[in-house]
mmCIF file of C-alpha atoms in Angstrom:
data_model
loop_
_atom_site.group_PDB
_atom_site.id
_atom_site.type_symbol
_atom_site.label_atom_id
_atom_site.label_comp_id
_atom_site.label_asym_id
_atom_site.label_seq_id
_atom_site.Cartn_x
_atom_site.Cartn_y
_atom_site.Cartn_z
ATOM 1 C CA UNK A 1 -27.474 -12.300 -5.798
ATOM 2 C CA UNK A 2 -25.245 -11.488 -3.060
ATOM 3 C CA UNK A 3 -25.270 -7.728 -1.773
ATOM 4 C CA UNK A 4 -21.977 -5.808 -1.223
ATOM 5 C CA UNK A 5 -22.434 -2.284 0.446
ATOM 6 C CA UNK A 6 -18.083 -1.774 0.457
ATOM 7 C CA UNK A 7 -15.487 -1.756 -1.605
ATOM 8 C CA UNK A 8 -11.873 -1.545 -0.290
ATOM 9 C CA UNK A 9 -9.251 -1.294 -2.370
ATOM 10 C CA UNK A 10 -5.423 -1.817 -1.838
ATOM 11 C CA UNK A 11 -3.184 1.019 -3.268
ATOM 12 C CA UNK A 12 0.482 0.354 -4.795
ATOM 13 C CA UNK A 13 0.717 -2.074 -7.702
ATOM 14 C CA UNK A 14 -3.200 -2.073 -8.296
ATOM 15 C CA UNK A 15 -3.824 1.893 -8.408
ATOM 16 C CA UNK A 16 -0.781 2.427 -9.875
ATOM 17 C CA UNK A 17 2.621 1.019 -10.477
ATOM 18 C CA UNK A 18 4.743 1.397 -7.109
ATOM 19 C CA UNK A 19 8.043 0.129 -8.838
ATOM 20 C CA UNK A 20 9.130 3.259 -10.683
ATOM 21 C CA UNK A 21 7.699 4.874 -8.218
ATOM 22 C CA UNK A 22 9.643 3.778 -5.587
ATOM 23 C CA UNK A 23 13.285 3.402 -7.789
ATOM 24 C CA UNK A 24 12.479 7.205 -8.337
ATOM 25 C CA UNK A 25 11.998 8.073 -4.641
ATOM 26 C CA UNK A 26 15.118 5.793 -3.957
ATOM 27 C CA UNK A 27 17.720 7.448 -6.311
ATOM 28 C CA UNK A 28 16.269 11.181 -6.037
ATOM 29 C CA UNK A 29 16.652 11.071 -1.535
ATOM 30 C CA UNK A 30 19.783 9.236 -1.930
ATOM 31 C CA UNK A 31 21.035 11.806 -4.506
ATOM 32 C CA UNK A 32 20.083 14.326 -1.909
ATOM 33 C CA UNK A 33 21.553 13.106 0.665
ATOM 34 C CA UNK A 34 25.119 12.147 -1.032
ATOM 35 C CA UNK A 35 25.383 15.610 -1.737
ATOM 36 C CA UNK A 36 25.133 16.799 1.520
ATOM 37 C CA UNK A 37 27.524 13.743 3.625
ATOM 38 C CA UNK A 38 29.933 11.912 0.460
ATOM 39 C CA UNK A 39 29.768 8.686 -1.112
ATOM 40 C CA UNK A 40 27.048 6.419 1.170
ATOM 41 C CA UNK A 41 27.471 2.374 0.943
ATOM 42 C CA UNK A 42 23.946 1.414 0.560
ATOM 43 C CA UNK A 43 24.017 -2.267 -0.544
ATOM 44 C CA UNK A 44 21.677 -4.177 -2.377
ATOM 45 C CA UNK A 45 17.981 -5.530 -1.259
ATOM 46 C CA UNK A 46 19.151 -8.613 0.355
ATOM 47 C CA UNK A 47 21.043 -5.863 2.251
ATOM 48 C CA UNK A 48 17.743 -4.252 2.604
ATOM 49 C CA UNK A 49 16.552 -7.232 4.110
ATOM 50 C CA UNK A 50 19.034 -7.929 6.579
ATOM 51 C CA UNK A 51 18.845 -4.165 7.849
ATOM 52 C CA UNK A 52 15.028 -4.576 7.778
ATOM 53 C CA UNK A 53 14.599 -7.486 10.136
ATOM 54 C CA UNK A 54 17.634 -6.127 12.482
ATOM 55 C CA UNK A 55 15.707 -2.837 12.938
ATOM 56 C CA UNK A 56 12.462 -5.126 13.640
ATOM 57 C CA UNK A 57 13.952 -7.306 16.317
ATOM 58 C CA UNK A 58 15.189 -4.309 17.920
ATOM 59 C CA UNK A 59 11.416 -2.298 17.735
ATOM 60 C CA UNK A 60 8.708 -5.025 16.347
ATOM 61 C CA UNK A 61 6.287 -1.456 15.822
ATOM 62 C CA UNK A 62 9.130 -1.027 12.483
ATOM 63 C CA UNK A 63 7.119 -4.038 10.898
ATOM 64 C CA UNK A 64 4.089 -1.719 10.441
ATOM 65 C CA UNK A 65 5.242 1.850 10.572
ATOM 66 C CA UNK A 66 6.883 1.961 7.013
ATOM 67 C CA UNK A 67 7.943 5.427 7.827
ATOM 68 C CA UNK A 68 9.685 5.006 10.823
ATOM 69 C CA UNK A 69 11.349 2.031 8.837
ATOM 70 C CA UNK A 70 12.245 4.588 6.602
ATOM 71 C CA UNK A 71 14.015 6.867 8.735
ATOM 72 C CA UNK A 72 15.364 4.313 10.795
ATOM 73 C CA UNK A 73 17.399 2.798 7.031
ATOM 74 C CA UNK A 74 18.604 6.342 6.768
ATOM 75 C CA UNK A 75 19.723 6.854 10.175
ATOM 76 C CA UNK A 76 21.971 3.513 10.117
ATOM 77 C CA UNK A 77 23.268 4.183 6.847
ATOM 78 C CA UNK A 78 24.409 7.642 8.279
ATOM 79 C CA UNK A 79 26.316 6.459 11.310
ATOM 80 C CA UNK A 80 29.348 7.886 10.333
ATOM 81 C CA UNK A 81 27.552 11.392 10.062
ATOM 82 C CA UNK A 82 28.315 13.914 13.180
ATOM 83 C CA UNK A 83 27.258 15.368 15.381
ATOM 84 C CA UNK A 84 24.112 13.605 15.779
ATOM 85 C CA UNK A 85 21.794 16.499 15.701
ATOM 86 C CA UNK A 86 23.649 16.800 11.962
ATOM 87 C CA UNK A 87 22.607 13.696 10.856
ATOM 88 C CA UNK A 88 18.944 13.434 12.957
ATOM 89 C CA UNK A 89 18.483 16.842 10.897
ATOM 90 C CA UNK A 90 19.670 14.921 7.365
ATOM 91 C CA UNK A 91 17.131 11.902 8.303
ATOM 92 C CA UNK A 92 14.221 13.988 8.511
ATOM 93 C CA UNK A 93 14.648 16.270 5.080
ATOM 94 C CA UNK A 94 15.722 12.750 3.789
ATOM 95 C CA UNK A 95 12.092 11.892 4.483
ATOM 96 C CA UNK A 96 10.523 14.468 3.604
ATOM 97 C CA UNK A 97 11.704 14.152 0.018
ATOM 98 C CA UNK A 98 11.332 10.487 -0.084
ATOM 99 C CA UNK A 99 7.806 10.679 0.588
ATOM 100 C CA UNK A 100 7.114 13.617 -1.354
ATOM 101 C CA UNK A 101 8.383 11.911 -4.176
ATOM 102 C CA UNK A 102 6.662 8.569 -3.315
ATOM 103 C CA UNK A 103 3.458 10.582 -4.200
ATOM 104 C CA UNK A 104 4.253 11.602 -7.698
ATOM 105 C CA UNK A 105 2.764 8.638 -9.054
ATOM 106 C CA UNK A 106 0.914 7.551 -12.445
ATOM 107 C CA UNK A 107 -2.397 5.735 -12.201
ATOM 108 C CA UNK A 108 -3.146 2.692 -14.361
ATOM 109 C CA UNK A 109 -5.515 3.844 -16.979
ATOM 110 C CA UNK A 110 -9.305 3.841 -16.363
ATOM 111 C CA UNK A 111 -8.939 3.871 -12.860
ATOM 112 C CA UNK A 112 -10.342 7.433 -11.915
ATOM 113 C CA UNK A 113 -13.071 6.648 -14.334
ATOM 114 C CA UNK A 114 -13.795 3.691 -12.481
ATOM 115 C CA UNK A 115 -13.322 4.795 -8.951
ATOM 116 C CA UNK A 116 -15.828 7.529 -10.033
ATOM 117 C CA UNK A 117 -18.345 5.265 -11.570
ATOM 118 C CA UNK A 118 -18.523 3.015 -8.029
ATOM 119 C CA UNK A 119 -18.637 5.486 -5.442
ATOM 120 C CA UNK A 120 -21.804 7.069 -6.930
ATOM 121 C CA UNK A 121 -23.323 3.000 -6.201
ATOM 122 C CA UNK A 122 -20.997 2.395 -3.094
ATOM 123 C CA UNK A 123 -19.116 2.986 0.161
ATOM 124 C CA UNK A 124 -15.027 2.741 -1.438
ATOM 125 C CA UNK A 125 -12.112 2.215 1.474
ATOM 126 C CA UNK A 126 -8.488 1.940 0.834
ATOM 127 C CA UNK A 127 -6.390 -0.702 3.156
ATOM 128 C CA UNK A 128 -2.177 -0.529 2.283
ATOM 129 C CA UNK A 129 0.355 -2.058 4.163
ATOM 130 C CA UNK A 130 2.451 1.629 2.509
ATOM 131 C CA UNK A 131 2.022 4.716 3.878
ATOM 132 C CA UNK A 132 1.490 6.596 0.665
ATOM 133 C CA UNK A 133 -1.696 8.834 1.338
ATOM 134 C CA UNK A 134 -4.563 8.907 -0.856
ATOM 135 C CA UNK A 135 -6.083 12.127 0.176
ATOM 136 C CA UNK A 136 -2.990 13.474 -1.326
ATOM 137 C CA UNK A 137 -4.155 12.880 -5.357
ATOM 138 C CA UNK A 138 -7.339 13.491 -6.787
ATOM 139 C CA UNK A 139 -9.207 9.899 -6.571
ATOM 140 C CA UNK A 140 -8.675 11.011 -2.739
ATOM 141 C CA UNK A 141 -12.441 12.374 -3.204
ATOM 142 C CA UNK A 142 -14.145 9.006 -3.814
ATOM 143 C CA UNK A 143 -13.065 7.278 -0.508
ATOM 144 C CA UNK A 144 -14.640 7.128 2.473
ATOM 145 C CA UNK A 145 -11.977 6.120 4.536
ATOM 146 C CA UNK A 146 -8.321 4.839 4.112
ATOM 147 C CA UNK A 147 -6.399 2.402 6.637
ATOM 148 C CA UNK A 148 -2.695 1.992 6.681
ATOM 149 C CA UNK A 149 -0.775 -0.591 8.516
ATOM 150 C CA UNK A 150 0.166 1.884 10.643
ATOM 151 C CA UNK A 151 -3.438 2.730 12.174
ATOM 152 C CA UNK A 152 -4.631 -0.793 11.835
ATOM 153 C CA UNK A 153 -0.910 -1.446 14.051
ATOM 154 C CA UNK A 154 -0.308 -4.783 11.384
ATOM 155 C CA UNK A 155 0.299 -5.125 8.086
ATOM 156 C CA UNK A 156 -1.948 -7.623 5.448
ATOM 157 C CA UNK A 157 -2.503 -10.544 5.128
ATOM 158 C CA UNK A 158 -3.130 -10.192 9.093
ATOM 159 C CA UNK A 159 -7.182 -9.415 9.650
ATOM 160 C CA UNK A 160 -6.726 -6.342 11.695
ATOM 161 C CA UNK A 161 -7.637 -3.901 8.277
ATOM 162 C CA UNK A 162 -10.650 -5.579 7.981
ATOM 163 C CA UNK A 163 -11.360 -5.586 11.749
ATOM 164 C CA UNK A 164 -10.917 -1.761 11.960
ATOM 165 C CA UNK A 165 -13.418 -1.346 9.124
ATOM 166 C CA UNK A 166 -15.899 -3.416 11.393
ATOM 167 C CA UNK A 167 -15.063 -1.085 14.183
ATOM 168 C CA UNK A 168 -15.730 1.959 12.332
ATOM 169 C CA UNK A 169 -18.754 0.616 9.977
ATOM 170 C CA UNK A 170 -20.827 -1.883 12.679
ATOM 171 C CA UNK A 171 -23.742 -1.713 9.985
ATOM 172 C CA UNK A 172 -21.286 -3.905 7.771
ATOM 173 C CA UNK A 173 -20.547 -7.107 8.131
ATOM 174 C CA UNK A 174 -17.346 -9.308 6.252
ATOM 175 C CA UNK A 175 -19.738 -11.077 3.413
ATOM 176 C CA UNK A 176 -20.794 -7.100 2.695
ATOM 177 C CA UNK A 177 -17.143 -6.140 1.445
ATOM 178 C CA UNK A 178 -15.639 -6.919 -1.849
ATOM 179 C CA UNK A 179 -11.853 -6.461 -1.508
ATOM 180 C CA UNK A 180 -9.519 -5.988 -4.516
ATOM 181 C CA UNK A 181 -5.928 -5.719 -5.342
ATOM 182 C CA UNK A 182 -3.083 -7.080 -7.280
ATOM 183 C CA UNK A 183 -0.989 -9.162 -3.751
ATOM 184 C CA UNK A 184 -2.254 -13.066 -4.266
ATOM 185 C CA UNK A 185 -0.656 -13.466 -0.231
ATOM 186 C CA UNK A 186 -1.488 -10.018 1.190
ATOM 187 C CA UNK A 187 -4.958 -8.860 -0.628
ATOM 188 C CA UNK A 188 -6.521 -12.149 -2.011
ATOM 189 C CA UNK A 189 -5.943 -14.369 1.156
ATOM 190 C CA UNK A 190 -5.911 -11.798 3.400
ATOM 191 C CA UNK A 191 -9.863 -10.864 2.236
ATOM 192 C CA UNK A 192 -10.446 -15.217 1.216
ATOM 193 C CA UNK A 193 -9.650 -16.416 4.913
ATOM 194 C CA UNK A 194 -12.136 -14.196 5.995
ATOM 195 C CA UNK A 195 -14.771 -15.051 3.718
ATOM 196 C CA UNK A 196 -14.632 -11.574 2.104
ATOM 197 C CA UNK A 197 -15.184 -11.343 -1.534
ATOM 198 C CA UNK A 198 -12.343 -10.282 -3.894
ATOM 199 C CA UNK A 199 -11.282 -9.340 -7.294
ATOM 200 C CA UNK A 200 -7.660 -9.859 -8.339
ATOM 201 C CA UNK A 201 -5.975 -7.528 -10.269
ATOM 202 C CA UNK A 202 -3.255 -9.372 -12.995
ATOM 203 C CA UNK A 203 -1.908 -6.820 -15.235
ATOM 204 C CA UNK A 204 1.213 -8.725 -15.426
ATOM 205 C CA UNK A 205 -0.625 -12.198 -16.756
ATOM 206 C CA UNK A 206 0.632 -13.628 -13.457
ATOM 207 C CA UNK A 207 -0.216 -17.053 -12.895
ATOM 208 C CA UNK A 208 -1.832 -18.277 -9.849
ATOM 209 C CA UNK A 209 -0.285 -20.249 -7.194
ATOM 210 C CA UNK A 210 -2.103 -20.468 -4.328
ATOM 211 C CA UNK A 211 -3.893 -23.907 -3.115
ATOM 212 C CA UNK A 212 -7.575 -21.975 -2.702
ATOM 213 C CA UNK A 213 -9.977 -21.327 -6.020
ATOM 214 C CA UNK A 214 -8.826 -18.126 -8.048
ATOM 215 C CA UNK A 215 -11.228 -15.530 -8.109
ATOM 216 C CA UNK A 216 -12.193 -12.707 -10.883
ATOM 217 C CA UNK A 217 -9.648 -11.378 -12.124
ATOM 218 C CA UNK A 218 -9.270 -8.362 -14.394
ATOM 219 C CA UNK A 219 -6.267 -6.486 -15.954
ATOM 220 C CA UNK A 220 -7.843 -3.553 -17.278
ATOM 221 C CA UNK A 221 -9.522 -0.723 -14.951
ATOM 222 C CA UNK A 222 -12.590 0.382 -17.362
ATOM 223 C CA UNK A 223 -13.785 -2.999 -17.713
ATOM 224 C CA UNK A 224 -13.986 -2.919 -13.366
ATOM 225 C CA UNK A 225 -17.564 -1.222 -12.951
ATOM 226 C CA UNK A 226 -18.897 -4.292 -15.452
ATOM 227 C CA UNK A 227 -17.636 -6.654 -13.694
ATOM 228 C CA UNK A 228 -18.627 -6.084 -10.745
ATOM 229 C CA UNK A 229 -22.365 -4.951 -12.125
ATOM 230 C CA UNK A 230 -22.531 -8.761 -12.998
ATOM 231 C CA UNK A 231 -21.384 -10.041 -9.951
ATOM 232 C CA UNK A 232 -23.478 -8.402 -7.877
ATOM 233 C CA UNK A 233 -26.260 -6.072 -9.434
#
C-alpha cells in the first residue's frame, strides 16, 4: 500500500464555499466605498475580465498577487476620484474591508473534525491560488504550512506549489503527497501531471470532463479520514 507522509489541501470552494463569500465582500467594499465618492460604474464579470487581463499585460506579477489585483480594480474604477492621495487613501481602506470580509467565511460541515482527525496521522499544507489566510480561523492550528500564489510567484495548475513544498520538505518526495480540492483544471491536474495523488471534492454532483481517469471523489467532509484510511493505511 502506497505511503503518503502530506496532505495539502486547496482552500476556497473545498473548505468552504467562496461564492457568498466573495458576493458579500463585493457588495459590503463597494457599499463602502459609494458612500464615500457617488454612484461607481462597475460593470459586469466579462467587465471583470477585460479589466483583469489589461492590468496583467501592463504588470504580469497581477496574475498571481490577487491582492494587488485587488487594489489595482479599485484604483481604475476610481479614476475620476481627486486628488490622488484621496483616492490612493480610498483604495487601501477599500482593501482592508474587502479582505476582512473575505475571511468571514462558513466551513463545509465535518471539515474541522476531519482536519483534526488527519493531522494527529499527518503533515497537512494548504496551496490557494487566493490570498485568504488560514492562520486567520481556527483549522489554522492543524497546518503545517500554507502557500499562496503569491509566495509560490504562479498560480495552479502551474507546478511551482508543489515545487516550493519540495524546497521546504526535501525528506518528501511528489508520490508522498496526496492533494485534494474541488478545481478538476487547477487542483486535480495540477497534482495528476505530476504524479501526485488526489482526492476530488464534488459537492455539487459535478460531472467529470477531463480526458485522464477520475479519481476518489467525496462530497461529504466526515466521511474524508475513511477514505483515505482505505487508501492508504
Amino acid at each position: 500500500m502506497k505511503e503518503i507522509k502530506l496532505i495539502t489541501f486547496d482552500l476556497d470552494d473545498t473548505l468552504w464555499d467562496n461564492v457568498p463569500t466573495i458576493k458579500r465582500a463585493e457588495i459590503d467594499t463597494r457599499r463602502w466605498i459609494e458612500d464615500r465618492v457617488g454612484k461607481v460604474e462597475w460593470g459586469d464579470f466579462n467587465d471583470f475580465l477585460s479589466l483583469r487581463e489589461e492590468l496583467i499585460k501592463e504588470d504580469p506579477v497581477i496574475e498571481w498577487d490577487i491582492s494587488k489585483l485587488r487594489k489595482e480594480i479599485f484604483r481604475k474604477k476610481l479614476e475620476h476620484v481627486s486628488p490622488k492621495n484621496l483616492r490612493d487613501e480610498i483604495v487601501e481602506e477599500a482593501f482592508n474591508i474587502f479582505i476582512d470580509k473575505r475571511h468571514e467565511i462558513k466551513l463545509f460541515d465535518g471539515v474541522e473534525n476531519a482536519l483534526s482527525l488527519l493531522s494527529s496521522k499527518y503533515s497537512l499544507g494548504v496551496l490557494t491560488n487566493g490570498n485568504a489566510d488560514v492562520y486567520k480561523f481556527n483549522i489554522g492550528k492543524y497546518f503545517k504550512f500554507a502557500i499562496s500564489s503569491l509566495e509560490a510567484k504562479n498560480s495552479k495548475p502551474n507546478r511551482a506549489h508543489f515545487d516550493e513544498v519540495i524546497r521546504r520538505f526535501k525528506d518528501i518526495s511528489f508520490n508522498e503527497i496526496l492533494h485534494i480540492g474541488d478545481h478538476q483544471i487547477n487542483d486535480i491536474f495540477f497534482a495528476y501531471n505530476l504524479g501526485i495523488d488526489t482526492l476530488w471534492f464534488n459537492n455539487n454532483n459535478a460531472e467529470w470532463i477531463q480526458d485522464f481517469a477520475k479519481p476518489t471523489e467525496f462530497s461529504c467532509w466526515s466521511s474524508l479520514p475513511k477514505i483515505i484510511e482505505d487508501l492508504y493505511e
